[in-house]
mmCIF file of C-alpha atoms in Angstrom:
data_model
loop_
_atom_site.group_PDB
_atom_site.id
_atom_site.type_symbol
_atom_site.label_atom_id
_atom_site.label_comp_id
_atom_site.label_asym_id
_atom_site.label_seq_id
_atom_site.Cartn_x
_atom_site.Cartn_y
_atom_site.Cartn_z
ATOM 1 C CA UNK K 1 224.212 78.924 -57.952
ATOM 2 C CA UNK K 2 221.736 76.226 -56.446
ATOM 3 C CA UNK K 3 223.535 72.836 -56.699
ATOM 4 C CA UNK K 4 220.688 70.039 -55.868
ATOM 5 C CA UNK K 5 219.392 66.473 -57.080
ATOM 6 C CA UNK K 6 217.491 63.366 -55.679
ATOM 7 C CA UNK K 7 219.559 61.459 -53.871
ATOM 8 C CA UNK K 8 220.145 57.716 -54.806
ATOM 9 C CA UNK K 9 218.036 54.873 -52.300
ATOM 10 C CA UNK K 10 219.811 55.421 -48.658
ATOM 11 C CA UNK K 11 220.140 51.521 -49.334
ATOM 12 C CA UNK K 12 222.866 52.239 -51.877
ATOM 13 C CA UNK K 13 224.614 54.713 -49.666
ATOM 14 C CA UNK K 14 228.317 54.268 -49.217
ATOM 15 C CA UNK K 15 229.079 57.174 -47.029
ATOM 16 C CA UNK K 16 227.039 60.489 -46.134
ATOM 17 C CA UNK K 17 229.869 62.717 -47.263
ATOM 18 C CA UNK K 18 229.320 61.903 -51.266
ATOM 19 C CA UNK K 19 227.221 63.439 -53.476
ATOM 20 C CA UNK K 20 224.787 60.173 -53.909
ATOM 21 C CA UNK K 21 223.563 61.933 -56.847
ATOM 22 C CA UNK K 22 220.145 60.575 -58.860
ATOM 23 C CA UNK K 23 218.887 62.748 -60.975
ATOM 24 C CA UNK K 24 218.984 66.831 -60.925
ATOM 25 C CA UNK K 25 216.540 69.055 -58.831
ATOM 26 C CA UNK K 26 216.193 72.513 -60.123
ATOM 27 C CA UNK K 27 215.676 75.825 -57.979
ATOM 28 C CA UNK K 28 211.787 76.333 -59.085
ATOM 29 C CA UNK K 29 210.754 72.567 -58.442
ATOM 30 C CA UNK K 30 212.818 72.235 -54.895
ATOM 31 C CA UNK K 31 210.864 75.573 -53.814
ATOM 32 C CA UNK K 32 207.971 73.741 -55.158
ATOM 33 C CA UNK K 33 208.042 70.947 -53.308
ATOM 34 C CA UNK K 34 209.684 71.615 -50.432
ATOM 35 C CA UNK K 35 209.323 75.042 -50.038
ATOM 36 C CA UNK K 36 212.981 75.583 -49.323
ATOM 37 C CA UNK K 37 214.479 79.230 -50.385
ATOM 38 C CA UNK K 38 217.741 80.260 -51.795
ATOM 39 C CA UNK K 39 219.703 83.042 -52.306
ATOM 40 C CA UNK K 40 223.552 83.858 -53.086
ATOM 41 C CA UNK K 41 224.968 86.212 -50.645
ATOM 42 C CA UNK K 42 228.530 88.243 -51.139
ATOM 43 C CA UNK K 43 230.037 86.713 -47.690
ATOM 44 C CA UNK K 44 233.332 88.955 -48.178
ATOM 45 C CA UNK K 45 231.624 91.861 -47.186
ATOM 46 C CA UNK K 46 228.655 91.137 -45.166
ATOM 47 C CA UNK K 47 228.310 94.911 -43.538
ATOM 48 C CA UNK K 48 227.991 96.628 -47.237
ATOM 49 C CA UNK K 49 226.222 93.974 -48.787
ATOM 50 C CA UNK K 50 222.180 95.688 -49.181
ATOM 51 C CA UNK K 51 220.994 92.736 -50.963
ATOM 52 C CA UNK K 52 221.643 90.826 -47.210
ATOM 53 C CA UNK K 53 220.595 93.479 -44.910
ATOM 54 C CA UNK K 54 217.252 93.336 -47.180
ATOM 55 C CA UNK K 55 216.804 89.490 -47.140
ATOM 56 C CA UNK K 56 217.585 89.617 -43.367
ATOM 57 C CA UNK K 57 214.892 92.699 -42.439
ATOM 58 C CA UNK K 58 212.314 90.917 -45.158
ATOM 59 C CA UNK K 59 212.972 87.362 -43.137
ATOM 60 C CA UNK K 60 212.547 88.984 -39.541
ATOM 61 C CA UNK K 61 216.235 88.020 -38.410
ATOM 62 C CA UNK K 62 216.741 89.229 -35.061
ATOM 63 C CA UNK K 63 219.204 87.213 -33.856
ATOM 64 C CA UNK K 64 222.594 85.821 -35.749
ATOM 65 C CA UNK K 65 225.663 83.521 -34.606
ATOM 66 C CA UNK K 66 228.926 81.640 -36.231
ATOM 67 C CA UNK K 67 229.104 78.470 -36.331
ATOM 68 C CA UNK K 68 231.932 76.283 -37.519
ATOM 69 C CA UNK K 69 231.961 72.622 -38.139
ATOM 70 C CA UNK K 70 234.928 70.756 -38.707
ATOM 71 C CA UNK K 71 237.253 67.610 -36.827
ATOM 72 C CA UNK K 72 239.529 70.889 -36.277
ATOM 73 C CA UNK K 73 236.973 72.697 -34.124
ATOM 74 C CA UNK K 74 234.976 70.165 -32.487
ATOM 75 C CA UNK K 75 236.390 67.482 -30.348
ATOM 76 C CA UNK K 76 232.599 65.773 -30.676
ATOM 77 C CA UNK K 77 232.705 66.305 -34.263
ATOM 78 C CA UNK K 78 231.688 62.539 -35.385
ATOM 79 C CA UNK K 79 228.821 62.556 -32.409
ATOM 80 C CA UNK K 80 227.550 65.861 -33.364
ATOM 81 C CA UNK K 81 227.297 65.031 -36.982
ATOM 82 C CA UNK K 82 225.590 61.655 -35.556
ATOM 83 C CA UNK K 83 222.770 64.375 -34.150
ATOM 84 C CA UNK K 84 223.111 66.908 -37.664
ATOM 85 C CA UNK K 85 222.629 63.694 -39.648
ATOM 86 C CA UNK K 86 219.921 62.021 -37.908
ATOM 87 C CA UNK K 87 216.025 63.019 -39.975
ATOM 88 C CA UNK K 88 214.497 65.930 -37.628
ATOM 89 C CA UNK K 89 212.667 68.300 -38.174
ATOM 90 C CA UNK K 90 211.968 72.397 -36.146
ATOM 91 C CA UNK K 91 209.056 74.665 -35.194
ATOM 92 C CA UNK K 92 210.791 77.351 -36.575
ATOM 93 C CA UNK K 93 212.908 77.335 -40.547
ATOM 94 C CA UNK K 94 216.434 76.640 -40.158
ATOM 95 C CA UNK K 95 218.365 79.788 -42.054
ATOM 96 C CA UNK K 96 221.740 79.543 -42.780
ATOM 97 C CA UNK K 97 224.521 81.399 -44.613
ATOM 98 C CA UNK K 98 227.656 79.452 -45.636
ATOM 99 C CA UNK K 99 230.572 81.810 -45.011
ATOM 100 C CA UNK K 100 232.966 79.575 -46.415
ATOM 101 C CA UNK K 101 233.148 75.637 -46.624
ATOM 102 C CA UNK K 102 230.398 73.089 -47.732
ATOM 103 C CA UNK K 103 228.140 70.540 -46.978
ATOM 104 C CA UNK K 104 224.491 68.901 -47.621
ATOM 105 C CA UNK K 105 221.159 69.819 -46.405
ATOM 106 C CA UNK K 106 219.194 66.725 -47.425
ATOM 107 C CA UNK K 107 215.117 67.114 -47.189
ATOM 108 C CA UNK K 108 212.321 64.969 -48.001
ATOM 109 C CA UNK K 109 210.135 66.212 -51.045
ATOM 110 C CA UNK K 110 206.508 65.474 -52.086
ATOM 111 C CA UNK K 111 207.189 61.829 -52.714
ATOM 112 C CA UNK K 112 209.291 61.590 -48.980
ATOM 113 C CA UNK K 113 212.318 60.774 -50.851
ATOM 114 C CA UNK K 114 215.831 62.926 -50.163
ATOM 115 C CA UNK K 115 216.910 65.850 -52.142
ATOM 116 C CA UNK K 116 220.092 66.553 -51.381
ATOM 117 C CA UNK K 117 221.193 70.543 -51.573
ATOM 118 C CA UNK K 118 224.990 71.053 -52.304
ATOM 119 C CA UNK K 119 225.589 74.277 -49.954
ATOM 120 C CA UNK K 120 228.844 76.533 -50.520
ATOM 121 C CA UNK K 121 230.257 79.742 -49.365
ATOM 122 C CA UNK K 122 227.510 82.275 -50.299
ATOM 123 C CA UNK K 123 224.686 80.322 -50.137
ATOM 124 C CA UNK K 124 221.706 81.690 -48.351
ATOM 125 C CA UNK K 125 219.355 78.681 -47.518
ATOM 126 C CA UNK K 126 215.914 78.317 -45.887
ATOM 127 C CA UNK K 127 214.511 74.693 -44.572
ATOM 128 C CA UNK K 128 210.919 75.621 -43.539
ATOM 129 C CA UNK K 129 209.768 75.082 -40.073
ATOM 130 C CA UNK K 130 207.924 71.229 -40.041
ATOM 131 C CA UNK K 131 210.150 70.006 -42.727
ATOM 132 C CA UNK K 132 212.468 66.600 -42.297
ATOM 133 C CA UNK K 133 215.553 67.605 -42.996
ATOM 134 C CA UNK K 134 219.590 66.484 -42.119
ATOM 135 C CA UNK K 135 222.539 67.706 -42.695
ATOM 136 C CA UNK K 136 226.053 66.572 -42.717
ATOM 137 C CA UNK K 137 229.413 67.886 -44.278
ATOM 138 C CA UNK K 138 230.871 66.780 -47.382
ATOM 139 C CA UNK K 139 234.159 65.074 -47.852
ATOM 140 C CA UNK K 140 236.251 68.303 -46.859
ATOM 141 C CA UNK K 141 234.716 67.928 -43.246
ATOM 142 C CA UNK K 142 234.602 72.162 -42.892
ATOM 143 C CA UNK K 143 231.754 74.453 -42.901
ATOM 144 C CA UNK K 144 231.971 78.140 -41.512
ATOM 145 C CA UNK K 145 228.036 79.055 -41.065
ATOM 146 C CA UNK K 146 226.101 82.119 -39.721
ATOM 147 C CA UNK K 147 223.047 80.375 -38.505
ATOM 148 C CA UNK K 148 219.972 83.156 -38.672
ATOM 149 C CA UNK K 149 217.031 83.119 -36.075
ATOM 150 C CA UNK K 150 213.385 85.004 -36.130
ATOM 151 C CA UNK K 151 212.914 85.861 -32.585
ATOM 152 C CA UNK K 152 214.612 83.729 -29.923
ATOM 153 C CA UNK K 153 217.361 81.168 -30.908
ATOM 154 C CA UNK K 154 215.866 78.047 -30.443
ATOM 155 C CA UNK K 155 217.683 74.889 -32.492
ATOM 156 C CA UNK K 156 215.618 72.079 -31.000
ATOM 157 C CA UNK K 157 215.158 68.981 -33.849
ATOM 158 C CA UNK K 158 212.417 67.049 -33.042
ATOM 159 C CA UNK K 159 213.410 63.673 -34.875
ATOM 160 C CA UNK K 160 211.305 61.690 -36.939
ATOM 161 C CA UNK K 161 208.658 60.520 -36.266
ATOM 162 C CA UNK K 162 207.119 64.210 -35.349
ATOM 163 C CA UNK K 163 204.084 63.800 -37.791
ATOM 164 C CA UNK K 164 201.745 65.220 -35.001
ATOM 165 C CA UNK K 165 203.756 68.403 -33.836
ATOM 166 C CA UNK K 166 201.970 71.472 -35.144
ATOM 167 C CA UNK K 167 204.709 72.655 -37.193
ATOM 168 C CA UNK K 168 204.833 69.371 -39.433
ATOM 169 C CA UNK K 169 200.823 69.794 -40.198
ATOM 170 C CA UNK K 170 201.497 73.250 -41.271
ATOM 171 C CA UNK K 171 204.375 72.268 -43.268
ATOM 172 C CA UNK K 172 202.254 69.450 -44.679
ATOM 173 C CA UNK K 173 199.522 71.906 -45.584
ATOM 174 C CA UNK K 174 201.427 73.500 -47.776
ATOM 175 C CA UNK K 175 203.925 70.948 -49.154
ATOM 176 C CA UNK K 176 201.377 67.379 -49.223
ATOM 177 C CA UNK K 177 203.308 64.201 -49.385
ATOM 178 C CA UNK K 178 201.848 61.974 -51.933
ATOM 179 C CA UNK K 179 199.847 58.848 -51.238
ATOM 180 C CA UNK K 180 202.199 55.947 -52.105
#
């Protein structure tokens, strides 16, 4: 089940690994607004599971790796979190499947304030391409993550501010930000 809600002022942040909850975000309005997808995946048996194999022919996923993220298997874990954590955004979405673990994909909404999306083994998530996004682990510091790719696997973030790239127009196209 989606877990997600605005996030408190980054002001009144104490630490990136909490939940910094606001107020709750339900599945309908964060698809409305940020045009982020979700689906709940059965991760103990990926080969047999049709629902996946559907989602991933549907989505165009020709290409899949592993990815795990902890102090455990990363000697750069506290730089590379630095770079997960840091607002960015991709030409192409950024699909991922949490095999087991959590942590938070925050993205701006319509009002370019951070909804933060609790992810958790089985969740099937998808940040479209142009959004600003981040993400960071919680306060277990482990996720296990098959990270999903349309054609060729590019993961290049193009950090904020990347209001000109192509695939931040498109984005804004169909997601406006509101005047403030």
């Amino acid at each position: 089940m989606l877990s997600a809600w605005r996030m408190i002022e980054d002001a009144k942040v104490v630490s990136q690994f909490e939940k910094n909850f606001a107020s709750p975000v339900s599945e309908q309005e964060l698809m409305d607004k940020t045009g982020v997808s979700y689906h709940h995946v059965n991760v103990d048996d990926l080969d047999n599971d049709s629902e996946f194999q559907r989602l991933k022919k549907h989505m165009g996923i020709t290409y899949q790796d592993n990815v795990v993220i902890s102090p455990a298997t990363m000697s750069d874990y506290d730089d590379k979190l630095k770079i997960f954590f840091r607002e960015h955004l991709h030409a192409d979405d950024e699909i991922r499947l949490v095999k087991d673990g959590s942590g938070y994909f925050d993205i701006r909404d319509d009002e370019d304030k951070w909804v933060r999306i609790w992810v958790r083994k089985g969740d099937l998530i998808t940040l479209p391409a142009g959004s600003y996004h981040r993400f960071t682990t919680d306060d277990k510091h482990f996720i296990n993550a098959i990270r999903l790719f349309v054609g060729d696997p590019v993961w290049t973030p193009l950090n904020r501010p990347a209001d000109d790239h192509f695939s931040r127009l498109e984005y804004l196209n169909k997601y406006p930000v509101k005047a403030k």
